[in-house]
CSV table of C-alpha atoms and ligand atoms in Angstrom, one decimal:
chain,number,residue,atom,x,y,z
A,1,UNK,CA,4.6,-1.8,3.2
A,2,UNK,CA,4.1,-5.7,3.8
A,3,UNK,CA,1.1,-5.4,2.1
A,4,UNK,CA,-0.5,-8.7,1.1
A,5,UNK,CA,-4.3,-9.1,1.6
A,6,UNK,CA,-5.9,-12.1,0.1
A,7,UNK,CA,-9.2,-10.4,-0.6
A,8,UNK,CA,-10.9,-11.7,-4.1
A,9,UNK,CA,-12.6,-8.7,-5.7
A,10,UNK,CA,-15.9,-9.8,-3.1
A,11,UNK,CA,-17.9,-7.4,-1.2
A,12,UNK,CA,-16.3,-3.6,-2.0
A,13,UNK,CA,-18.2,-2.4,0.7
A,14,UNK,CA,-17.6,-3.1,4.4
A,15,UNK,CA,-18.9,-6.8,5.4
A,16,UNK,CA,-19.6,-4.4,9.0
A,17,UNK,CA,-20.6,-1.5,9.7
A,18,UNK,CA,-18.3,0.4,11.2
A,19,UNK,CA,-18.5,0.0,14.9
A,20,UNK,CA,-19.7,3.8,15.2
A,21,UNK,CA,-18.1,7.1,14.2
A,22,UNK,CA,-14.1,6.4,13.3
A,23,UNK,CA,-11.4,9.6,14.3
A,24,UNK,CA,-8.1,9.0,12.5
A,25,UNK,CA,-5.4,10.2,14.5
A,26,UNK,CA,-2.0,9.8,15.7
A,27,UNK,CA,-1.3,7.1,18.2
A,28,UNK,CA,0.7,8.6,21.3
A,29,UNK,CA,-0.4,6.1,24.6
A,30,UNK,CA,1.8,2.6,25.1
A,31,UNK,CA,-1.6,0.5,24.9
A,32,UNK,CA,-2.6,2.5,21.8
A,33,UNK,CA,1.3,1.6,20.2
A,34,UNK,CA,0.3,-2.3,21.5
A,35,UNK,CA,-3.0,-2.4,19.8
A,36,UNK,CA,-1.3,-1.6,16.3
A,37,UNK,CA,1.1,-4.2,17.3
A,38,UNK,CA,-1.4,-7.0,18.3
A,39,UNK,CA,-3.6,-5.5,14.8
A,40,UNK,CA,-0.2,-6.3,13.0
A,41,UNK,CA,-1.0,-10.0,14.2
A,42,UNK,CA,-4.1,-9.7,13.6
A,43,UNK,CA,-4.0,-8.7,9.1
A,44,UNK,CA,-0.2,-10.4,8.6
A,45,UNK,CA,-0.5,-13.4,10.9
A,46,UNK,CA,3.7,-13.0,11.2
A,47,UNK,CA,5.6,-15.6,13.2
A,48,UNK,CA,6.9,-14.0,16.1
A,49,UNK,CA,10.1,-13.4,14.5
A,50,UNK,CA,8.6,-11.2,12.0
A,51,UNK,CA,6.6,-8.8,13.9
A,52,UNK,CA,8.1,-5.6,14.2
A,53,UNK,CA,7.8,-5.0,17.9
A,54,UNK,CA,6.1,-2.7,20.0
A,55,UNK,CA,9.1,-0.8,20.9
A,56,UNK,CA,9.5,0.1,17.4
A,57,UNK,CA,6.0,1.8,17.2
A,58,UNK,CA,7.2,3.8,20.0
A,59,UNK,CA,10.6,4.9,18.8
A,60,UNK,CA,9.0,6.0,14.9
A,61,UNK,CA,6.6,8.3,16.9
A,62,UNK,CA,9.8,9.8,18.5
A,63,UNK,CA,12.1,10.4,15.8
A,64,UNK,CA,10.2,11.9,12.9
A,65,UNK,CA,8.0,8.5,11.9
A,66,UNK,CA,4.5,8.1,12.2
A,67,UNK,CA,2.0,5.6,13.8
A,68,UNK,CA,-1.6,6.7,13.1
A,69,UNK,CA,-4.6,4.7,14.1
A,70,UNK,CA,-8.3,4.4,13.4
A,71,UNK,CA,-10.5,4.1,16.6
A,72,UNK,CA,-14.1,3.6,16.1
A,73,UNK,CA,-16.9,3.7,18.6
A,74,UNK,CA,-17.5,6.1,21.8
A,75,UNK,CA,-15.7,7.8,23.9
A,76,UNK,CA,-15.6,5.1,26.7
A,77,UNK,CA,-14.9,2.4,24.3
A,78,UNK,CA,-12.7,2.5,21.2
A,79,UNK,CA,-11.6,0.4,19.1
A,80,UNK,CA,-8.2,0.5,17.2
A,81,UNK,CA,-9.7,-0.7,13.6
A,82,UNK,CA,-6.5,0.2,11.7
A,83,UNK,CA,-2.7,2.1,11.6
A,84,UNK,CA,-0.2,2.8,9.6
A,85,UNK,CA,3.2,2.9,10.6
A,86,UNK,CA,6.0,4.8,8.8
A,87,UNK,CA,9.6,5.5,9.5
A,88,UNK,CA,11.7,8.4,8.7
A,89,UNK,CA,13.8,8.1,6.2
A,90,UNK,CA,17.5,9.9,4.5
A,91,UNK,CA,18.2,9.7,0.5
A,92,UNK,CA,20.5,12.2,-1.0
A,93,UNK,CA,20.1,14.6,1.5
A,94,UNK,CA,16.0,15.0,1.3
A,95,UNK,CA,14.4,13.3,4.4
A,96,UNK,CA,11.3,10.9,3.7
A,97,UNK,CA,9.1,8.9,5.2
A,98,UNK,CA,8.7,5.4,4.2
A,99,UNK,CA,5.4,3.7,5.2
A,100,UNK,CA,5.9,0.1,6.2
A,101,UNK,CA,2.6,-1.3,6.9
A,102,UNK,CA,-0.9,0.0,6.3
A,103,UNK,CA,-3.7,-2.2,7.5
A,104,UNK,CA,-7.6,-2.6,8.5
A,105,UNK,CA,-9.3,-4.9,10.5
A,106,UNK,CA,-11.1,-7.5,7.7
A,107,UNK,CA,-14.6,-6.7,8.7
A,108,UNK,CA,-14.1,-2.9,8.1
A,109,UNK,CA,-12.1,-2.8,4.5
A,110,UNK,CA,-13.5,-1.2,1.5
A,111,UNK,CA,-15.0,1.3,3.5
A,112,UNK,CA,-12.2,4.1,2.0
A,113,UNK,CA,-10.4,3.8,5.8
A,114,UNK,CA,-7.0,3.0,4.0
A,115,UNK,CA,-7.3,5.5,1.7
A,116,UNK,CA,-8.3,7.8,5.1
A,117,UNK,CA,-5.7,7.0,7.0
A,118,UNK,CA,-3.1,7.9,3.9
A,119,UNK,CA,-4.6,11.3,3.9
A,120,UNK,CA,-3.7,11.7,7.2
A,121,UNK,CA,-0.4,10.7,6.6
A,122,UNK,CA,0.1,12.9,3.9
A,123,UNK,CA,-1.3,15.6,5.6
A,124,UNK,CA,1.2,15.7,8.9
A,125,UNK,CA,4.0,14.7,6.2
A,126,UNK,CA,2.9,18.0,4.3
A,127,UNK,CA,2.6,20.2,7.5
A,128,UNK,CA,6.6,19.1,8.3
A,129,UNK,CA,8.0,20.1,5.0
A,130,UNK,CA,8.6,16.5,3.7
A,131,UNK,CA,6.8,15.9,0.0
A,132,UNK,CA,7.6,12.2,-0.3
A,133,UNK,CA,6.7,9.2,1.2
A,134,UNK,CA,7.7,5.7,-0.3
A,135,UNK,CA,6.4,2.2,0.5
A,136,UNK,CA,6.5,-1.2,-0.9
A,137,UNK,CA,3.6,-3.1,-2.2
A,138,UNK,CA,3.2,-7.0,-3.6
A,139,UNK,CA,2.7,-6.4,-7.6
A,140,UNK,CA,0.3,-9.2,-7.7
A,141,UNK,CA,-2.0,-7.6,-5.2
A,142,UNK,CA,-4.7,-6.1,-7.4
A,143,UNK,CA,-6.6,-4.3,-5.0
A,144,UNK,CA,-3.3,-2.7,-3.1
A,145,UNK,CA,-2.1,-1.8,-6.8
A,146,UNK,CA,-5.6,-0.3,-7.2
A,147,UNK,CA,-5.9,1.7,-4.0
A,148,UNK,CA,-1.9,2.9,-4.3
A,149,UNK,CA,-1.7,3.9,-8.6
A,150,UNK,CA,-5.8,5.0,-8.9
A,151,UNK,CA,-6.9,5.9,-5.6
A,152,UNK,CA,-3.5,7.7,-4.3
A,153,UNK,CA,-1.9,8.9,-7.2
A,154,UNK,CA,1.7,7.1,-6.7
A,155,UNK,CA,3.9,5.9,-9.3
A,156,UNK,CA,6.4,3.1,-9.1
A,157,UNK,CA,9.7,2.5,-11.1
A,158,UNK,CA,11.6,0.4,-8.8
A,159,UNK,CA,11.1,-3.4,-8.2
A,160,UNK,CA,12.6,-5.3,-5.4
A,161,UNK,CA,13.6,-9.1,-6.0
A,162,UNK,CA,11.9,-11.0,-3.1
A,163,UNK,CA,12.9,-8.1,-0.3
A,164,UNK,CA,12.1,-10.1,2.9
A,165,UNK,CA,12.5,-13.8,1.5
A,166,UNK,CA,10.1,-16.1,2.4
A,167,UNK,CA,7.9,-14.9,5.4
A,168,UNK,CA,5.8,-16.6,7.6
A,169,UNK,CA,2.6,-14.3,6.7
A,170,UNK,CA,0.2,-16.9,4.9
A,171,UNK,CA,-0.7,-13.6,2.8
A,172,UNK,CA,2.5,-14.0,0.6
A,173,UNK,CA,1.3,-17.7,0.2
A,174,UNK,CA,4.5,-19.0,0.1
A,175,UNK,CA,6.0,-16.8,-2.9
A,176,UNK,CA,9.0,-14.7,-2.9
A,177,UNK,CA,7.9,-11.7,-1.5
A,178,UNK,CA,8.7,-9.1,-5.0
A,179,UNK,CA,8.3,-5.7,-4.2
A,180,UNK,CA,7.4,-2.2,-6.2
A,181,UNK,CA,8.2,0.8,-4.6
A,182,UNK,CA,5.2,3.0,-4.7
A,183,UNK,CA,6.4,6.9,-4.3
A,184,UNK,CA,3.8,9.5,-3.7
A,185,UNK,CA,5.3,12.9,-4.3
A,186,UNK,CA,2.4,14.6,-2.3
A,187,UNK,CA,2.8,17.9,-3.5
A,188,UNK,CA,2.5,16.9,-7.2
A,189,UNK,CA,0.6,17.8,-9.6
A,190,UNK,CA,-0.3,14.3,-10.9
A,191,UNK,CA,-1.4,13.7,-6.7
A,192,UNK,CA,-3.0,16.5,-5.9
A,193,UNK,CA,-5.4,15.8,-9.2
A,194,UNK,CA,-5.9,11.9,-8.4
A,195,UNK,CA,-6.5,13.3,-5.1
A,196,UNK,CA,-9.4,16.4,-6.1
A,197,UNK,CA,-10.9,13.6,-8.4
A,198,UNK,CA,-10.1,16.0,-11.3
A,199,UNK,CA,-9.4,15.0,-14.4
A,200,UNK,CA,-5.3,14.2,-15.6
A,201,UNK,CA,-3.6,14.7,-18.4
A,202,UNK,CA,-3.1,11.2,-20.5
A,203,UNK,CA,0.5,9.6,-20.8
A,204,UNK,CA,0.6,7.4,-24.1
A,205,UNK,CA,0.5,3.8,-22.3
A,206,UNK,CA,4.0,2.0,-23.7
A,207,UNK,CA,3.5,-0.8,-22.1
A,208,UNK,CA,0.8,-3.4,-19.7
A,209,UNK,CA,1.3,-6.0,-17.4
A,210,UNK,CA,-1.6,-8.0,-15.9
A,211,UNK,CA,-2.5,-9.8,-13.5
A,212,UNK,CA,-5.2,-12.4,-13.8
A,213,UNK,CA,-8.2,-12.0,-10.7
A,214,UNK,CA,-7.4,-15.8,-10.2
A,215,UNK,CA,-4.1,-14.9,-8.3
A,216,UNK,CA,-5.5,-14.5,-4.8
A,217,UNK,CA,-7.3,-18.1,-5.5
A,218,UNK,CA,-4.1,-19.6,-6.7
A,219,UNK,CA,-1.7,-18.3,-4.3
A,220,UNK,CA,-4.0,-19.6,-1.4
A,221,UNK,CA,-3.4,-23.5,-2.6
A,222,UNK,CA,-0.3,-25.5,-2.8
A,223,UNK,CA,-1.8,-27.2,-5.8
A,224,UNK,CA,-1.9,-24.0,-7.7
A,225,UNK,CA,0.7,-21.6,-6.1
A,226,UNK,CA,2.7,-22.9,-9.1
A,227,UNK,CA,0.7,-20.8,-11.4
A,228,UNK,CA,1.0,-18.0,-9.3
A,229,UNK,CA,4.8,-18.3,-9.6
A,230,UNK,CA,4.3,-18.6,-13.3
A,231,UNK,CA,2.6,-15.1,-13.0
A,232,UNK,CA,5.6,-13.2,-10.8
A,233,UNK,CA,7.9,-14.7,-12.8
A,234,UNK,CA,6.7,-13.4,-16.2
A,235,UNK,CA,5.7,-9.9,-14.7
A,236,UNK,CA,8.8,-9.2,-12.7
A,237,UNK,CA,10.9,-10.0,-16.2
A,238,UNK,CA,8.4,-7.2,-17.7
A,239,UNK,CA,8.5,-4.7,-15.1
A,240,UNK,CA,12.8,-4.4,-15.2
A,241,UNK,CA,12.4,-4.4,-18.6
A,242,UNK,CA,10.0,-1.0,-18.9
A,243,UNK,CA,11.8,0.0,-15.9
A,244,UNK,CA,15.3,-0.6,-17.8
A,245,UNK,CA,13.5,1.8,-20.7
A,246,UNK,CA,13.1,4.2,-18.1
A,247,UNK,CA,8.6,3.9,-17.9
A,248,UNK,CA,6.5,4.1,-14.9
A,249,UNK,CA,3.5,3.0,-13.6
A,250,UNK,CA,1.5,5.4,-14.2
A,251,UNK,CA,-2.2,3.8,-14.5
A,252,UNK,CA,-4.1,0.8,-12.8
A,253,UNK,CA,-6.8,-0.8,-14.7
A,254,UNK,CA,-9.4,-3.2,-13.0
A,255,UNK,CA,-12.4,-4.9,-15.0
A,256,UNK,CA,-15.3,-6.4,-14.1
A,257,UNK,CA,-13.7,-9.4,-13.5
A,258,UNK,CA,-11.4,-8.5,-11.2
A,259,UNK,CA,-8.5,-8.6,-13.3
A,260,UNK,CA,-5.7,-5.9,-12.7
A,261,UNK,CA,-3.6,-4.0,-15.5
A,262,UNK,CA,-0.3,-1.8,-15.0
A,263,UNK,CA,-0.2,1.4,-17.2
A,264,UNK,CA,2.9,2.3,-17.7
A,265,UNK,CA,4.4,5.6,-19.7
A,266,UNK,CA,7.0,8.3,-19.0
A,267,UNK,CA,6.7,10.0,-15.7
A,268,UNK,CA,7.8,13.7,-16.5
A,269,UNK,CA,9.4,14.7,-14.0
A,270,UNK,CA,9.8,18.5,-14.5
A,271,UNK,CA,5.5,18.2,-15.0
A,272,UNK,CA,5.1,16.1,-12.2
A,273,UNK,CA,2.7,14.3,-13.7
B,1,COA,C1,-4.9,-2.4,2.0
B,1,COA,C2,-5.9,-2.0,3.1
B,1,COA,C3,-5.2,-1.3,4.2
B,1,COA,C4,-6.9,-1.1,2.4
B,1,COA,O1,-7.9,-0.6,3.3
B,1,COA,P1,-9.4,-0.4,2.9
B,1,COA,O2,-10.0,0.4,4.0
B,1,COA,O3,-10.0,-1.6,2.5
B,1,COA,O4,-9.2,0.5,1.6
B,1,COA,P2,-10.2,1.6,0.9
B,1,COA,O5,-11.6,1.2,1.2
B,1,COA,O6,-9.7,2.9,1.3
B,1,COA,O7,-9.9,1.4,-0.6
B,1,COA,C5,-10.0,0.2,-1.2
B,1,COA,C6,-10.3,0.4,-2.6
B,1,COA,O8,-10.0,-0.8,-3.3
B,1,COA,C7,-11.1,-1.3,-3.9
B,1,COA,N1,-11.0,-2.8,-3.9
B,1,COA,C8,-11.4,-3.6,-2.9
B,1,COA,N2,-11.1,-4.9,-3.3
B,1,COA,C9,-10.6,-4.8,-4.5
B,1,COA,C10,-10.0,-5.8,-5.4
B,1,COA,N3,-10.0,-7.0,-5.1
B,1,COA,N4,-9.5,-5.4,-6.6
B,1,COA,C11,-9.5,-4.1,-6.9
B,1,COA,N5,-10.0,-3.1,-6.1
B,1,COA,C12,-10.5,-3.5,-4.9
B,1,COA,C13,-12.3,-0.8,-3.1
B,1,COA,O9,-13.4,-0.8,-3.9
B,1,COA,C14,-11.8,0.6,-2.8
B,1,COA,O10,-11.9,1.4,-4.0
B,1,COA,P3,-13.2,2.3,-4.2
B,1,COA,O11,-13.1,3.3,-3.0
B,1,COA,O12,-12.9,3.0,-5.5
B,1,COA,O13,-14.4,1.5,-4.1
B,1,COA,C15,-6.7,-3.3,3.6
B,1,COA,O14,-7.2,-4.0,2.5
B,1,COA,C16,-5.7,-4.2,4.4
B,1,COA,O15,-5.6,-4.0,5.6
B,1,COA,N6,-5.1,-5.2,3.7
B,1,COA,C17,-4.2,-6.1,4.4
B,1,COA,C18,-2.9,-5.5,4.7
B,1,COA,C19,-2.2,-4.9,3.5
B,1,COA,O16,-2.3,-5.5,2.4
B,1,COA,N7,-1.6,-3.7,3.6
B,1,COA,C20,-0.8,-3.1,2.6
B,1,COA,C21,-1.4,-2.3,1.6
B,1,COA,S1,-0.3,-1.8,0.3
């Protein structure tokens, strides 16, 4: 996922009302496949070189991928309001789908639509026999960190060293864009409990890494990306360190404040939790 949405712990509920009743399904007409695409414009702001074009919204519907959209309003006008786009993927023999971007139209987030339109993924992923499904997210995004550990049930273990390079997206406000690699074995136990809201079983935390609220502030300013950097820097030396002990995160903590926390302990594998 490309994910990186400057959006300071504000408003948690929509700033408008959802322009009537919203149907999450897959996209299948060409105009549906260039509304994602112009959407894509819309949340990453991507030079032209970095949009991943229309075309390839077609083909991942074709071969085993996904493209799902959100259309609000009436039957003689909709609106595409979000989509998610994943591609199929091949990793020691088990087939996967890896989600690439996941996004909502600004004046709709916080309205649980993300977490909506992952369902729905998991769902058609669930009815074709295929348990995983893998995406990257920006660590230092505390509210994608939030929505992917608390809200989904994920777990990461892998980080990727600035995976696209610099991009033109003004949401990676100019900082190497470091990856973690959230996998959400659907079928799990530790998923299928984040995702019933029933309680799960407690890992002993080994080890935390924050991330202060003012991070969305000082990545948006030249004058303070430095502290920003300052941040990636220390976490992404912590992270493949508890990664190198062989933790996970496991937990996401958020306070009132808006400042995020990684919880990380030993994923068993054998409990799935
Ligand atoms: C990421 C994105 C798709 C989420 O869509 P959404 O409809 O806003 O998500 P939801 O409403 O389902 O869930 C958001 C949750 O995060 C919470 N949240 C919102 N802002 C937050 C913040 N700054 N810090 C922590 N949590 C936050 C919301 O309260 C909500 O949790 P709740 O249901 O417990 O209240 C949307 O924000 C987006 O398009 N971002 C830009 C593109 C992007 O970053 N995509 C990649 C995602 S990895």
């Amino acid at each position: 996922m490309t994910g990186a949405g400057t959006e300071a712990p504000s408003g948690r509920t929509p700033s408008e009302k959802m322009p009537g009743p919203v149907t999450i399904r897959k996209c299948e007409a060409l105009r549906e496949m260039q509304a994602c695409f112009a959407l894509q414009k819309e949340v990453w702001k991507f030079s032209d070189a970095e949009l991943i074009p229309v075309r390839i919204f077609v083909v991942a519907s074709k071969i085993g991928g996904q493209v799902i959209g959100a259309f609000a309003g009436t039957d003689d006008k909709k609106e595409l309001i979000g989509f998610a786009l994943a591609l199929p993927g091949m990793r020691n023999g088990h087939s996967y789908l890896h989600s690439q971007m996941l996004a909502v139209r600004q004046q709709y987030r916080n309205g649980g639509l993300g977490r909506r339109m992952k369902l729905y993924q998991r769902e058609d992923a669930l009815a074709r026999g295929i348990e995983l499904m893998e995406w990257t997210f920006d660590p230092l995004e505390i509210k994608n960190a939030y929505l992917n550990i608390e809200k989904l049930g994920a777990i990461a273990r892998r980080y990727s060293v600035d995976q696209y390079g610099l991009t033109s997206s003004p949401l990676q406000g100019g900082l190497p864009s470091d990856r973690l690699v959230a996998e959400w074995w659907m079928k799990s136990k530790r998923v299928e409990a984040v995702l019933a809201e029933a309680p799960r079983p407690k890992f002993e935390c080994r080890a935390r890494i924050d991330v202060p609220a003012e991070i969305y502030a000082w990545k948006a300013a030249a004058a303070t990306r430095a502290q920003a950097l300052a941040v990636q820097t220390r976490n992404r030396e912590r992270f493949h360190q508890a990664f190198a002990e062989g933790l996970s995160v496991l937990g996401y903590e958020r306070d009132a404040n808006g400042n995020g926390r990684f919880l990380l302990g030993n994923w068993d594998e054998s409990l799935q939790y």
